[in-house]
Coordinates of C-alpha atoms in Angstrom, one line a residue:
X38 CA -41.0 -55.7 -36.0
X39 CA -40.3 -52.9 -33.6
X40 CA -42.6 -50.5 -35.6
X41 CA -45.4 -53.1 -35.5
X42 CA -44.8 -53.7 -31.7
X43 CA -44.9 -49.9 -31.1
X44 CA -48.1 -49.5 -33.1
X45 CA -49.6 -52.4 -31.2
X46 CA -48.6 -50.9 -27.8
X47 CA -49.9 -47.4 -28.7
X48 CA -53.1 -48.9 -30.1
X49 CA -53.6 -51.0 -27.0
X50 CA -53.2 -47.9 -24.8
X51 CA -55.7 -45.9 -26.8
X52 CA -58.2 -48.8 -26.7
X53 CA -57.8 -49.2 -23.0
X54 CA -58.4 -45.5 -22.4
X55 CA -61.6 -45.6 -24.6
X56 CA -62.8 -48.7 -22.8
X57 CA -62.1 -47.1 -19.4
X58 CA -64.4 -44.1 -20.3
X59 CA -67.3 -46.5 -21.2
X60 CA -66.7 -49.2 -18.5
X61 CA -69.3 -49.6 -15.8
X62 CA -68.6 -48.6 -12.3
X63 CA -66.5 -50.9 -10.1
X64 CA -68.9 -53.5 -8.6
X65 CA -66.9 -53.2 -5.4
X66 CA -68.1 -49.7 -5.0
X67 CA -71.7 -50.3 -6.1
X68 CA -74.3 -49.6 -3.5
X69 CA -76.3 -52.7 -2.2
X70 CA -79.4 -53.1 -0.1
X71 CA -77.3 -54.6 2.7
X72 CA -73.7 -53.7 2.8
X73 CA -71.8 -56.1 5.1
X74 CA -68.9 -53.6 5.2
X75 CA -71.0 -50.6 6.0
X76 CA -69.5 -50.2 9.4
X77 CA -65.9 -50.6 8.1
X78 CA -65.3 -47.8 5.5
X79 CA -62.2 -47.9 3.3
X80 CA -59.8 -45.5 5.0
X81 CA -57.6 -42.9 3.2
X82 CA -54.9 -40.4 4.1
X83 CA -54.5 -39.5 7.8
X84 CA -57.3 -41.8 8.9
X85 CA -55.6 -44.7 7.2
X86 CA -52.2 -43.9 8.8
X87 CA -53.8 -43.6 12.2
X88 CA -55.6 -46.9 11.9
X89 CA -52.4 -48.7 10.7
X90 CA -50.6 -47.4 13.8
X91 CA -53.4 -48.6 16.0
X92 CA -53.3 -52.1 14.4
X93 CA -49.5 -52.2 14.7
X94 CA -49.9 -51.4 18.4
X95 CA -52.6 -54.1 18.7
X96 CA -55.1 -51.7 20.3
X97 CA -58.8 -52.7 20.6
X98 CA -59.9 -50.1 18.1
X99 CA -58.0 -51.7 15.2
X100 CA -60.1 -52.3 12.1
X101 CA -58.1 -54.2 9.6
X102 CA -61.0 -54.2 7.2
X103 CA -60.7 -50.5 6.7
X104 CA -57.1 -51.1 5.4
X105 CA -58.1 -53.6 2.7
X106 CA -57.8 -52.7 -1.0
X107 CA -60.7 -52.6 -3.4
X108 CA -60.3 -56.1 -4.7
X109 CA -60.1 -57.5 -1.2
X110 CA -63.1 -55.6 0.0
X111 CA -65.2 -56.8 -2.9
X112 CA -64.2 -60.4 -2.3
X113 CA -64.9 -60.1 1.5
X114 CA -68.3 -58.5 1.0
X115 CA -69.3 -61.2 -1.4
X116 CA -68.2 -64.0 1.0
X117 CA -70.0 -62.4 3.9
X118 CA -73.2 -62.2 1.9
X119 CA -72.8 -65.8 0.6
X120 CA -72.4 -67.3 4.1
X121 CA -74.6 -64.8 6.0
X122 CA -71.8 -63.9 8.4
X123 CA -71.2 -60.7 10.4
X124 CA -67.8 -59.1 11.1
X125 CA -66.6 -58.8 14.7
X126 CA -64.4 -56.1 16.1
X127 CA -61.5 -56.5 18.6
X128 CA -61.2 -60.4 18.3
X129 CA -57.7 -60.5 19.8
X130 CA -57.4 -63.1 22.6
X131 CA -60.8 -64.7 22.0
X132 CA -61.0 -68.4 21.2
X133 CA -61.4 -69.4 17.6
X134 CA -64.3 -71.6 17.0
X135 CA -65.1 -72.7 13.4
X136 CA -63.0 -71.8 10.3
X137 CA -65.1 -70.9 7.3
X138 CA -63.3 -71.2 3.9
X139 CA -64.8 -69.4 0.9
X140 CA -63.0 -69.8 -2.5
X141 CA -64.5 -67.3 -4.9
X142 CA -64.7 -68.1 -8.6
X143 CA -62.0 -66.7 -10.8
X144 CA -64.4 -64.9 -13.1
X145 CA -66.8 -62.8 -11.2
X146 CA -69.7 -60.5 -12.1
X147 CA -67.4 -58.0 -13.8
X148 CA -67.0 -60.4 -16.8
X149 CA -70.7 -61.0 -17.4
X150 CA -71.5 -64.1 -19.5
X151 CA -67.8 -65.2 -19.5
X152 CA -68.4 -66.6 -16.0
X153 CA -69.5 -69.8 -17.7
X154 CA -65.8 -70.5 -18.2
X155 CA -65.4 -71.1 -14.4
X156 CA -66.5 -74.6 -15.1
X157 CA -63.1 -75.2 -16.6
X158 CA -61.3 -74.1 -13.5
X159 CA -60.5 -76.4 -10.5
X160 CA -61.1 -74.3 -7.4
X161 CA -58.7 -74.7 -4.5
X162 CA -60.2 -77.2 -2.0
X163 CA -61.1 -75.9 1.5
X164 CA -58.9 -78.6 3.1
X165 CA -55.9 -77.5 1.1
X166 CA -56.5 -73.9 2.1
X167 CA -56.7 -74.9 5.8
X168 CA -53.3 -76.5 5.5
X169 CA -51.7 -73.2 4.8
X170 CA -53.1 -71.6 8.0
X171 CA -50.9 -71.3 11.1
X172 CA -53.8 -71.1 13.4
X173 CA -56.6 -73.5 14.2
X174 CA -59.9 -74.0 16.2
X175 CA -59.5 -73.8 19.9
X176 CA -56.5 -71.4 19.7
X177 CA -56.7 -67.7 20.7
X178 CA -57.0 -65.2 18.0
X179 CA -53.4 -64.0 17.5
X180 CA -53.1 -61.1 14.9
X181 CA -49.5 -62.1 14.2
X182 CA -50.6 -65.6 13.2
X183 CA -53.5 -64.3 11.2
X184 CA -51.3 -62.0 9.2
X185 CA -48.7 -64.8 8.6
X186 CA -51.5 -67.1 7.3
X187 CA -52.6 -64.4 4.8
X188 CA -49.0 -64.0 3.6
X189 CA -48.8 -67.8 3.1
X190 CA -52.1 -67.8 1.1
X191 CA -50.8 -65.1 -1.3
X192 CA -49.1 -67.5 -3.7
X193 CA -48.9 -65.8 -7.1
X194 CA -49.2 -69.2 -8.8
X195 CA -52.6 -69.9 -7.5
X196 CA -54.1 -66.9 -5.6
X197 CA -54.9 -63.3 -6.5
X198 CA -56.8 -62.3 -3.3
X199 CA -56.5 -63.6 0.3
X200 CA -58.3 -62.2 3.4
X201 CA -58.8 -63.6 6.9
X202 CA -61.2 -61.8 9.3
X203 CA -63.1 -62.6 12.5
X204 CA -66.8 -63.1 12.3
X205 CA -69.5 -63.8 14.8
X206 CA -69.9 -67.5 15.6
X207 CA -73.0 -69.2 14.2
X208 CA -74.1 -70.3 17.7
X209 CA -73.9 -66.7 19.0
X210 CA -71.3 -67.5 21.7
X211 CA -69.9 -64.2 23.1
X212 CA -66.6 -65.6 24.2
X213 CA -65.6 -67.0 20.8
X214 CA -65.1 -65.9 17.3
X215 CA -65.1 -67.8 14.0
X216 CA -62.5 -67.2 11.3
X217 CA -63.6 -66.4 7.7
X218 CA -60.9 -67.2 5.1
X219 CA -61.6 -65.8 1.7
X220 CA -59.5 -66.5 -1.4
X221 CA -59.8 -65.9 -5.1
X222 CA -57.9 -68.2 -7.4
X223 CA -56.1 -67.2 -10.6
X224 CA -57.0 -69.1 -13.7
X225 CA -55.3 -72.5 -13.4
X226 CA -55.7 -74.4 -16.7
X227 CA -54.0 -72.2 -19.2
X228 CA -51.0 -71.4 -21.3
X229 CA -48.7 -69.5 -19.1
X230 CA -46.6 -66.8 -20.8
X231 CA -43.6 -64.8 -19.6
X232 CA -41.1 -63.0 -21.8
X233 CA -39.3 -59.9 -22.8
X234 CA -39.2 -58.4 -26.3
X235 CA -36.4 -56.0 -27.2
X236 CA -35.4 -54.8 -30.6
X237 CA -38.0 -57.0 -32.2
X238 CA -36.4 -60.1 -30.7
X239 CA -37.3 -62.2 -27.7
X240 CA -34.4 -62.0 -25.2
X241 CA -36.4 -64.3 -22.9
X242 CA -39.6 -66.3 -23.5
X243 CA -41.3 -68.9 -21.4
X244 CA -44.5 -70.6 -22.5
X245 CA -46.1 -73.6 -20.6
X246 CA -49.2 -75.6 -21.0
X247 CA -50.0 -75.7 -17.3
X248 CA -52.4 -76.7 -14.7
X249 CA -51.4 -74.3 -11.9
X250 CA -53.9 -75.7 -9.4
X251 CA -54.0 -79.4 -10.2
X252 CA -57.2 -81.0 -8.9
X253 CA -57.6 -77.9 -6.6
X254 CA -54.6 -79.0 -4.6
X255 CA -52.4 -75.9 -5.3
X256 CA -49.9 -78.1 -7.3
X257 CA -48.4 -77.0 -10.6
X258 CA -47.9 -79.5 -13.4
X259 CA -46.8 -78.2 -16.8
X260 CA -45.0 -78.9 -20.1
X261 CA -42.7 -75.9 -20.2
X262 CA -41.0 -74.2 -23.2
X263 CA -38.2 -71.8 -22.2
X264 CA -36.0 -69.8 -24.6
X265 CA -33.2 -67.3 -24.0
X266 CA -31.0 -65.6 -26.6
X267 CA -29.0 -68.7 -27.3
X268 CA -31.1 -71.8 -26.7
X269 CA -34.5 -73.2 -26.0
X270 CA -35.7 -76.2 -23.9
X271 CA -38.9 -78.2 -23.7
X272 CA -39.6 -80.4 -20.7
X273 CA -41.7 -81.1 -17.6
X274 CA -42.2 -78.7 -14.7
X275 CA -43.7 -79.8 -11.4
X276 CA -44.1 -77.7 -8.2
X277 CA -45.8 -79.0 -5.0
X278 CA -45.3 -76.7 -2.0
X279 CA -47.3 -79.0 0.3
X280 CA -46.5 -82.5 -0.7
X281 CA -48.2 -85.3 1.2
X282 CA -50.1 -82.7 3.2
X283 CA -47.2 -82.1 5.5
X284 CA -45.4 -79.1 4.0
X285 CA -42.8 -80.9 2.0
X286 CA -41.7 -78.9 -1.0
X287 CA -41.0 -80.9 -4.2
X288 CA -39.8 -79.3 -7.5
X289 CA -38.8 -80.9 -10.7
X290 CA -37.8 -79.5 -14.1
X291 CA -35.5 -80.2 -17.0
X292 CA -35.0 -81.1 -20.6
X293 CA -32.7 -81.0 -23.6
X294 CA -31.2 -77.7 -24.8
X295 CA -31.6 -76.9 -28.5
X296 CA -29.7 -74.2 -30.3
X297 CA -32.0 -71.4 -31.2
X298 CA -30.7 -70.9 -34.7
X299 CA -29.6 -74.4 -35.9
X300 CA -32.2 -76.3 -33.9
X301 CA -29.5 -78.9 -33.0
X302 CA -29.4 -80.4 -29.5
X303 CA -26.3 -78.9 -27.7
X304 CA -26.9 -79.8 -24.1
X305 CA -29.3 -80.5 -21.3
X306 CA -30.3 -79.2 -17.8
X307 CA -32.3 -80.4 -14.8
X308 CA -33.3 -79.5 -11.3
X309 CA -34.7 -81.8 -8.6
X310 CA -35.3 -80.2 -5.1
X311 CA -37.0 -81.8 -2.1
X312 CA -37.2 -79.9 1.2
X313 CA -39.1 -79.5 4.5
X314 CA -38.7 -75.7 4.7
X315 CA -39.4 -73.4 7.6
X316 CA -43.0 -73.1 6.4
X317 CA -44.0 -70.8 9.3
X318 CA -42.3 -68.5 11.8
X319 CA -43.0 -71.1 14.5
X320 CA -41.3 -74.0 12.7
X321 CA -38.1 -75.0 14.4
X322 CA -36.4 -77.3 11.9
X323 CA -35.9 -77.3 8.2
X324 CA -34.0 -79.6 5.7
X325 CA -33.1 -79.2 2.1
X326 CA -31.8 -81.4 -0.7
X327 CA -31.2 -80.2 -4.3
X328 CA -29.6 -81.5 -7.5
X329 CA -28.8 -79.3 -10.5
X330 CA -27.0 -80.0 -13.8
X331 CA -26.4 -77.9 -16.9
X332 CA -24.4 -79.1 -19.9
X333 CA -24.5 -76.3 -22.4
X334 CA -22.7 -73.8 -24.6
X335 CA -22.5 -70.5 -22.6
X336 CA -22.6 -67.3 -24.6
X337 CA -22.5 -63.6 -23.8
X338 CA -24.6 -61.2 -26.0
X339 CA -24.4 -57.7 -27.2
X340 CA -27.8 -56.7 -28.4
X341 CA -29.2 -59.5 -30.6
X342 CA -25.8 -60.9 -31.5
X343 CA -23.1 -62.8 -29.7
X344 CA -20.4 -60.5 -28.1
X345 CA -16.9 -60.9 -29.6
X346 CA -13.6 -61.2 -27.8
X347 CA -10.3 -59.6 -28.8
X348 CA -7.2 -61.3 -27.5
X349 CA -4.7 -58.7 -26.0
X350 CA -1.6 -60.7 -27.2
X351 CA -2.5 -60.4 -30.9
X352 CA -2.1 -57.3 -33.1
X353 CA -5.5 -57.4 -34.8
X354 CA -9.1 -57.6 -33.6
X355 CA -9.7 -61.3 -33.4
X356 CA -13.6 -60.9 -33.2
X357 CA -13.9 -64.3 -31.6
X358 CA -17.4 -65.4 -30.5
X359 CA -17.8 -65.1 -26.7
X360 CA -18.9 -68.7 -26.3
X361 CA -17.6 -71.8 -24.6
X362 CA -18.8 -75.2 -23.6
X363 CA -19.4 -75.8 -19.9
X364 CA -20.5 -78.9 -17.9
X365 CA -21.7 -78.1 -14.4
X366 CA -23.5 -80.2 -11.8
X367 CA -24.1 -79.8 -8.0
X368 CA -25.7 -81.6 -5.1
X369 CA -26.4 -79.8 -1.9
X370 CA -27.8 -80.8 1.5
X371 CA -28.5 -78.4 4.3
X372 CA -30.4 -77.9 7.5
X373 CA -31.6 -75.1 9.7
X374 CA -32.6 -74.6 13.3
X375 CA -34.8 -71.6 14.1
X376 CA -35.8 -70.0 17.4
X377 CA -37.1 -66.7 18.9
X378 CA -40.3 -64.8 18.4
X379 CA -39.8 -61.0 18.5
X380 CA -36.3 -61.6 17.0
X381 CA -35.8 -64.7 14.8
X382 CA -32.5 -66.6 14.9
X383 CA -31.5 -69.3 12.5
X384 CA -28.5 -71.5 12.7
X385 CA -27.6 -73.1 9.3
X386 CA -25.3 -75.9 8.2
X387 CA -24.8 -77.9 5.0
X388 CA -22.5 -79.6 2.5
X389 CA -22.2 -78.8 -1.2
X390 CA -20.5 -81.0 -3.9
X391 CA -20.1 -79.2 -7.2
X392 CA -18.2 -79.6 -10.5
X393 CA -17.6 -77.1 -13.3
X394 CA -15.6 -78.0 -16.4
X395 CA -15.4 -75.3 -19.0
X396 CA -13.5 -75.6 -22.3
X397 CA -13.2 -73.8 -25.6
X398 CA -15.4 -74.9 -28.5
X399 CA -14.0 -77.4 -31.0
X400 CA -14.3 -74.9 -33.8
X401 CA -12.4 -72.1 -32.0
X402 CA -10.9 -70.0 -34.8
X403 CA -8.2 -68.1 -32.9
X404 CA -4.5 -68.7 -32.8
X405 CA -2.7 -70.5 -30.0
X406 CA -2.0 -67.2 -28.3
X407 CA -5.6 -66.1 -28.7
X408 CA -6.8 -69.4 -27.2
X409 CA -4.5 -69.0 -24.2
X410 CA -5.9 -65.4 -23.6
X411 CA -9.5 -66.6 -24.1
X412 CA -9.0 -69.4 -21.5
X413 CA -7.4 -67.0 -19.0
X414 CA -9.9 -64.1 -19.4
X415 CA -13.2 -65.7 -20.3
X416 CA -13.5 -69.3 -18.9
X417 CA -14.6 -69.7 -15.3
X418 CA -12.4 -71.7 -12.9
X419 CA -12.4 -75.5 -13.7
X420 CA -12.7 -77.5 -10.5
X421 CA -14.6 -79.9 -8.4
X422 CA -15.3 -78.6 -4.9
X423 CA -16.7 -80.3 -1.7
X424 CA -17.5 -77.7 0.9
X425 CA -19.0 -77.9 4.4
X426 CA -20.4 -74.7 5.8
X427 CA -22.2 -73.1 8.7
X428 CA -24.1 -69.9 9.0
X429 CA -26.2 -67.7 11.2
X430 CA -29.1 -65.4 10.4
X431 CA -31.0 -62.9 12.5
X432 CA -33.9 -60.7 11.6
X433 CA -37.1 -59.1 13.0
X434 CA -40.3 -60.7 11.7
X435 CA -42.2 -57.4 11.4
X436 CA -44.3 -57.1 8.2
X437 CA -46.5 -54.5 6.6
X438 CA -48.7 -54.5 3.5
X439 CA -47.9 -52.0 0.7
X440 CA -50.0 -51.4 -2.4
X441 CA -49.4 -50.3 -6.0
X442 CA -45.6 -51.0 -5.8
X443 CA -44.9 -54.2 -7.8
X444 CA -48.5 -54.8 -8.7
X445 CA -51.9 -53.0 -8.6
X446 CA -54.2 -52.8 -5.6
X447 CA -53.2 -56.3 -4.4
X448 CA -51.5 -56.3 -1.0
X449 CA -47.7 -56.8 -1.1
X450 CA -46.1 -57.9 2.2
X451 CA -42.7 -56.3 3.1
X452 CA -40.6 -57.2 6.1
X453 CA -39.3 -54.2 8.2
X454 CA -36.4 -53.9 10.5
X455 CA -32.8 -55.3 10.4
X456 CA -31.5 -58.6 9.0
X457 CA -28.0 -59.9 9.0
X458 CA -26.3 -63.2 7.9
X459 CA -22.8 -64.7 7.9
X460 CA -21.8 -68.0 6.3
X461 CA -18.3 -69.5 6.4
X462 CA -17.2 -72.7 4.6
X463 CA -14.2 -75.0 4.3
X464 CA -13.4 -77.1 1.2
X465 CA -10.5 -79.4 2.1
X466 CA -9.4 -82.1 -0.3
X467 CA -10.8 -84.9 1.9
X468 CA -14.3 -83.5 1.3
X469 CA -13.9 -83.9 -2.4
X470 CA -12.2 -80.7 -3.6
X471 CA -9.5 -80.6 -6.3
X472 CA -7.7 -78.0 -4.1
X473 CA -8.3 -76.7 -0.6
X474 CA -9.9 -73.3 0.0
X475 CA -12.3 -71.5 2.3
X476 CA -15.2 -69.1 1.8
X477 CA -16.8 -66.3 3.7
X478 CA -20.0 -64.3 2.9
X479 CA -21.8 -61.6 4.9
X480 CA -24.9 -59.7 4.0
X481 CA -27.3 -57.4 5.8
X482 CA -30.2 -55.1 5.3
X483 CA -32.5 -52.6 7.1
X484 CA -36.0 -51.7 6.0
X485 CA -37.7 -48.7 7.5
X486 CA -41.3 -47.6 7.0
X487 CA -41.8 -44.1 5.5
X488 CA -45.2 -42.6 6.2
X489 CA -48.2 -44.8 5.9
X490 CA -47.5 -46.5 2.6
X491 CA -43.8 -46.0 1.9
X492 CA -40.5 -47.7 2.7
X493 CA -36.8 -47.3 2.4
X494 CA -34.4 -50.3 2.3
X495 CA -30.7 -50.4 2.5
X496 CA -28.7 -53.5 1.9
X497 CA -25.1 -54.6 1.5
X498 CA -23.1 -57.8 1.0
X499 CA -19.5 -59.0 0.7
X500 CA -18.0 -62.4 0.0
X501 CA -14.6 -63.9 -0.9
X502 CA -12.5 -67.0 -1.2
X503 CA -9.4 -67.7 0.8
X504 CA -7.1 -69.7 -1.5
X505 CA -3.3 -70.0 -1.7
X506 CA -2.8 -67.6 1.2
X507 CA -4.9 -64.7 -0.4
X508 CA -8.5 -63.6 -0.3
X509 CA -9.6 -63.7 -4.0
X510 CA -12.9 -63.6 -5.9
X511 CA -14.1 -60.8 -3.7
X512 CA -17.6 -59.5 -4.4
X513 CA -19.2 -56.5 -2.7
X514 CA -22.5 -54.8 -3.4
X515 CA -24.8 -52.3 -1.8
X516 CA -28.2 -50.9 -2.6
X517 CA -30.7 -48.3 -1.5
X518 CA -34.4 -48.5 -2.5
X519 CA -37.0 -45.9 -1.9
X520 CA -40.7 -46.5 -2.2
X521 CA -42.0 -43.0 -1.5
X522 CA -45.4 -42.4 0.0
X523 CA -48.0 -41.3 -2.5
X524 CA -47.8 -37.6 -3.4
X525 CA -51.3 -36.9 -4.6
X526 CA -52.1 -39.6 -7.3
X527 CA -48.4 -40.3 -8.0
X528 CA -45.7 -42.5 -6.4
X529 CA -42.0 -42.3 -6.8
X530 CA -39.9 -45.5 -6.7
X531 CA -36.1 -45.2 -6.9
X532 CA -33.3 -47.7 -6.5
X533 CA -29.5 -47.3 -6.6
X534 CA -27.0 -50.2 -6.7
X535 CA -23.2 -50.4 -6.8
X536 CA -21.3 -53.6 -7.1
X537 CA -17.8 -54.8 -7.7
X538 CA -15.5 -57.8 -8.2
X539 CA -12.0 -57.5 -6.8
X540 CA -9.0 -59.9 -7.2
X541 CA -11.4 -61.8 -9.5
X542 CA -10.0 -65.2 -10.7
X543 CA -13.3 -66.7 -11.8
X544 CA -13.9 -64.2 -14.7
X545 CA -17.3 -63.0 -13.4
X546 CA -18.5 -59.7 -14.9
X547 CA -21.4 -57.4 -14.6
X548 CA -23.5 -56.3 -17.6
X549 CA -25.9 -53.4 -18.1
X550 CA -28.2 -52.7 -20.9
X551 CA -31.7 -53.7 -21.9
X552 CA -33.4 -55.5 -19.0
X553 CA -30.3 -54.8 -16.8
X554 CA -30.4 -51.2 -15.8
X555 CA -30.5 -49.3 -19.1
X556 CA -33.7 -49.8 -21.0
X557 CA -32.6 -47.4 -23.8
X558 CA -29.6 -49.5 -24.7
X559 CA -29.1 -53.0 -26.2
X560 CA -28.9 -56.1 -24.0
X561 CA -25.4 -56.5 -22.6
X562 CA -24.3 -53.2 -24.0
X563 CA -21.6 -52.6 -21.4
X564 CA -19.5 -55.2 -19.5
X565 CA -17.0 -54.8 -16.6
X566 CA -16.1 -55.7 -13.1
X567 CA -17.5 -52.6 -11.4
X568 CA -21.1 -51.5 -11.9
X569 CA -23.3 -48.6 -10.8
X570 CA -27.1 -48.4 -11.5
X571 CA -29.7 -45.8 -10.6
X572 CA -33.3 -46.2 -11.7
X573 CA -36.3 -44.0 -10.9
X574 CA -39.9 -44.3 -11.9
X575 CA -42.9 -42.1 -11.3
X576 CA -46.0 -44.3 -11.3
X577 CA -49.7 -43.4 -11.5
X578 CA -52.4 -45.4 -9.5
X579 CA -54.3 -48.0 -11.4
X580 CA -57.5 -47.4 -13.3
X581 CA -60.1 -50.1 -13.6
X582 CA -61.3 -50.9 -17.1
X583 CA -63.5 -53.6 -18.6
X584 CA -63.5 -57.2 -17.3
X585 CA -61.7 -56.2 -14.1
X586 CA -58.4 -55.2 -15.7
X587 CA -56.4 -52.4 -14.2
X588 CA -53.7 -50.3 -15.9
X589 CA -51.5 -47.4 -15.1
X590 CA -48.7 -45.2 -16.5
X591 CA -45.0 -44.7 -15.6
X592 CA -42.3 -42.2 -16.5
X593 CA -38.7 -43.3 -15.8
X594 CA -35.1 -42.3 -15.8
X595 CA -32.1 -44.8 -15.9
X596 CA -28.5 -44.0 -15.1
X597 CA -25.9 -46.8 -15.2
X598 CA -22.4 -47.8 -16.2
X599 CA -19.6 -50.4 -15.8
X600 CA -15.9 -50.4 -15.9
X601 CA -12.9 -52.6 -14.9
X602 CA -12.0 -50.1 -12.2
X603 CA -14.0 -47.6 -10.3
X604 CA -12.3 -44.7 -12.2
X605 CA -13.2 -46.2 -15.6
X606 CA -17.0 -46.7 -14.9
X607 CA -18.6 -44.9 -17.9
X608 CA -22.1 -43.7 -17.1
X609 CA -25.0 -43.6 -19.6
X610 CA -28.6 -42.6 -19.2
X611 CA -32.0 -42.8 -20.8
X612 CA -35.6 -41.6 -20.2
X613 CA -38.9 -43.1 -21.2
X614 CA -42.6 -43.7 -20.6
X615 CA -44.5 -47.0 -20.0
X616 CA -47.8 -48.7 -19.4
X617 CA -48.5 -51.3 -16.8
X618 CA -51.6 -53.6 -16.9
X619 CA -52.9 -56.2 -14.5
X620 CA -55.5 -58.9 -15.1
X621 CA -56.1 -60.3 -11.5
X622 CA -58.1 -63.3 -12.8
X623 CA -55.0 -64.5 -14.7
X624 CA -52.0 -63.3 -12.7
X625 CA -50.8 -61.1 -9.8
X626 CA -47.9 -59.8 -12.0
X627 CA -48.2 -56.8 -14.2
X628 CA -47.5 -56.7 -17.9
X629 CA -45.0 -54.0 -18.8
X630 CA -44.6 -51.9 -22.0
X631 CA -41.7 -49.4 -21.9
X632 CA -40.6 -47.0 -24.6
X633 CA -37.0 -45.8 -23.7
X634 CA -34.9 -43.1 -25.4
X635 CA -31.1 -43.1 -24.9
X636 CA -29.7 -39.7 -24.0
X637 CA -26.1 -40.4 -25.2
X638 CA -24.2 -42.9 -27.3
X639 CA -24.4 -43.6 -31.0
X640 CA -28.1 -44.4 -30.9
X641 CA -28.9 -41.2 -29.0
X642 CA -32.6 -40.2 -29.5
X643 CA -33.6 -43.5 -31.1
X644 CA -36.5 -45.1 -29.1
X645 CA -36.4 -48.7 -28.0
X646 CA -39.5 -50.8 -27.1
X647 CA -39.4 -53.4 -24.3
X648 CA -42.4 -55.7 -23.5
X649 CA -42.3 -58.1 -20.6
X650 CA -43.8 -59.2 -17.3
X651 CA -43.0 -57.8 -13.8
X652 CA -41.7 -54.3 -13.0
X653 CA -38.3 -53.3 -14.3
X654 CA -36.9 -53.1 -10.7

C-alpha cells in the first residue's frame, strides 16, 4: 500500500509539473482592453512594505488594492467589469451609500466548459452576505470595520475569496462612496474529504455527503462518516453560524460508534451547541450553552496497533492492551461582557457540570496486581464535578494579512500584539462535585510583525488544580513560532514547543510521532509527561497549473522527544520533502503529501509517506 501511495504521489507530482509547463497564462494576468485595476498595480518588495505601512497608519495615499493577491485581484476585476463600477481612492470618513454584493461563480473561465457545473451550486445570497458585514449604508467608511467584515466573510466552509472596496456611487455624488463586496464560493454540494494516511493505514478519515451552503444561506447540512484508528461513526452534522438571521450559532453532530475491526457498536457520541457569540469586535454581550457526551472504549496506539501496558508490580511483560471503557458527559453555560476599542477587554463567567467514569474492560487479562497498576497509571480520574468560574481576557485587535503560510495566495488574517487571560474556578460539593477542589489557568501570547510578510509569535500557558491542600495536575507549555519574510522565492516557517505535566494525578500524557511532531516515526511512537518539539519547513511559492490549481514544494526537518522527567526526554529527528496543492474552487485548505526519513532509531533511513489535509504545523 505504501509503495502504491508513493508511486501515486510521485506520478501526481510529475503530471502536475508537465501540466504546468503547458497550462495557459493566468487569466488574472492576461491583458484586457479595459483594465479596471490599471491604476492599482500589484505591489512587490519595498513598494509593498511601504504601502502596507501607509495603510496601517491610515494615510490618504493608502491603496489596499495593490496589496491584494492574484486570486483576489482577478475576482475584483471581474466584479468591476460586471457592474460597470470604478474604484475610489481615500474613502476613509466618507459616507457609505449603496452596498453592491457580487458573488462570483465557483468555476470561472479557467476551467472552460466545466463551468456548466455551476448550475449544481447554490450561490450565497446577497442578503446573507450583507448580514456578515459590520458596516452599513449611512455610516462613515471605517477601514477597521471594512477589514473586520472581510475577516468574517473568509469562512473556509463557504468562501475562497472575499474583497471589500470603495467604488464611485452610481449617482456621482462626491461626498459619498459605495461599497463593493466581492466573494467567491467554494463548491457546496459535494463529498467532503479529510484524512491522513500513514504506513498504508488511515489514522484519521472523514467523509461527508454535504451541502456546505444550503440554499445559499451559508449553512452546512451533512451526513458525516468519521473514522480514527479505533472506531468509526456515521451521523448527522449541522452548522449554522447565523441562525434566524441574528448571529445565533447552532451546531449539532453525533452518532453511534462502531469498532473499526469487528464492526460492532461499542458506544456513541454527540454534541449540541447553541450560542450568541461575540460576532464582531463591537458586540458587547455573548452567551454559550453546550452539551457533549462520549461513551466509548478509549485506546492508545503505537503505529497501526494498540499500545501495550506492562504492570510494574509483575515480573514479566504483561503486554496488556492500552484500552479502557469510559463514559463522559458535560453541560456548560457561560457568558461574556466585552468593552474597549484599541484594547479589548472581556469579562467571562460560567458553570460546568461534567462526569467521567472510566473502568477496565470486562475481558481484562491481567492479574489482580496488574489490574490495580493499570487503574492507577492509565485510567483518568473518576468523578463528577460542578464548577463555577470567572475569567478575564485582554488583547489588542490589530490584524494583518499574510499569504502563502497555511494556504496558497489566499489572504490569512493574523492578530498582532499582546493577549493574556486568567480563569479561576471553584467546585464545591454543593455545586454538584463528588469532592471539593479549585482550578486556575493562565495563558498569554505576543505576536510581532517581521518585515512586510512575516511574524513571530511567543505563547505560554499554565494551569493546575488545588485539591486536598496541594496544587496537582499542573500543566505548563510554551511555544515560539517564526514565519520568516520571504527570502527570494522561499519562506522558512519554524515552530518550537515544550510542554510538561507535573504532580499529574489524571494520567495525562504527551505523544509524538506521525502527525504529532515526528513525521518519520510511527503514530504515538513516544509517550511521556514532558515533551519537546521543533519543526522547520522551507516552502516554495505556489505555481498555477491547469483548472486554477496551485501547488508548491517543501523541505522539512523535525526534532522531538518525550520523557517522564526533563532529564529523560529522548530526542529523535527526521528530514523529508513534500508537495502542497490547493484547489480554491473546492477548499481553502491545502492537500499535503510528505515523504519523511528518520535519522535515528531502528527504522533509520526507511522512508514514511503521509497524506493529509492542512499544513503539518
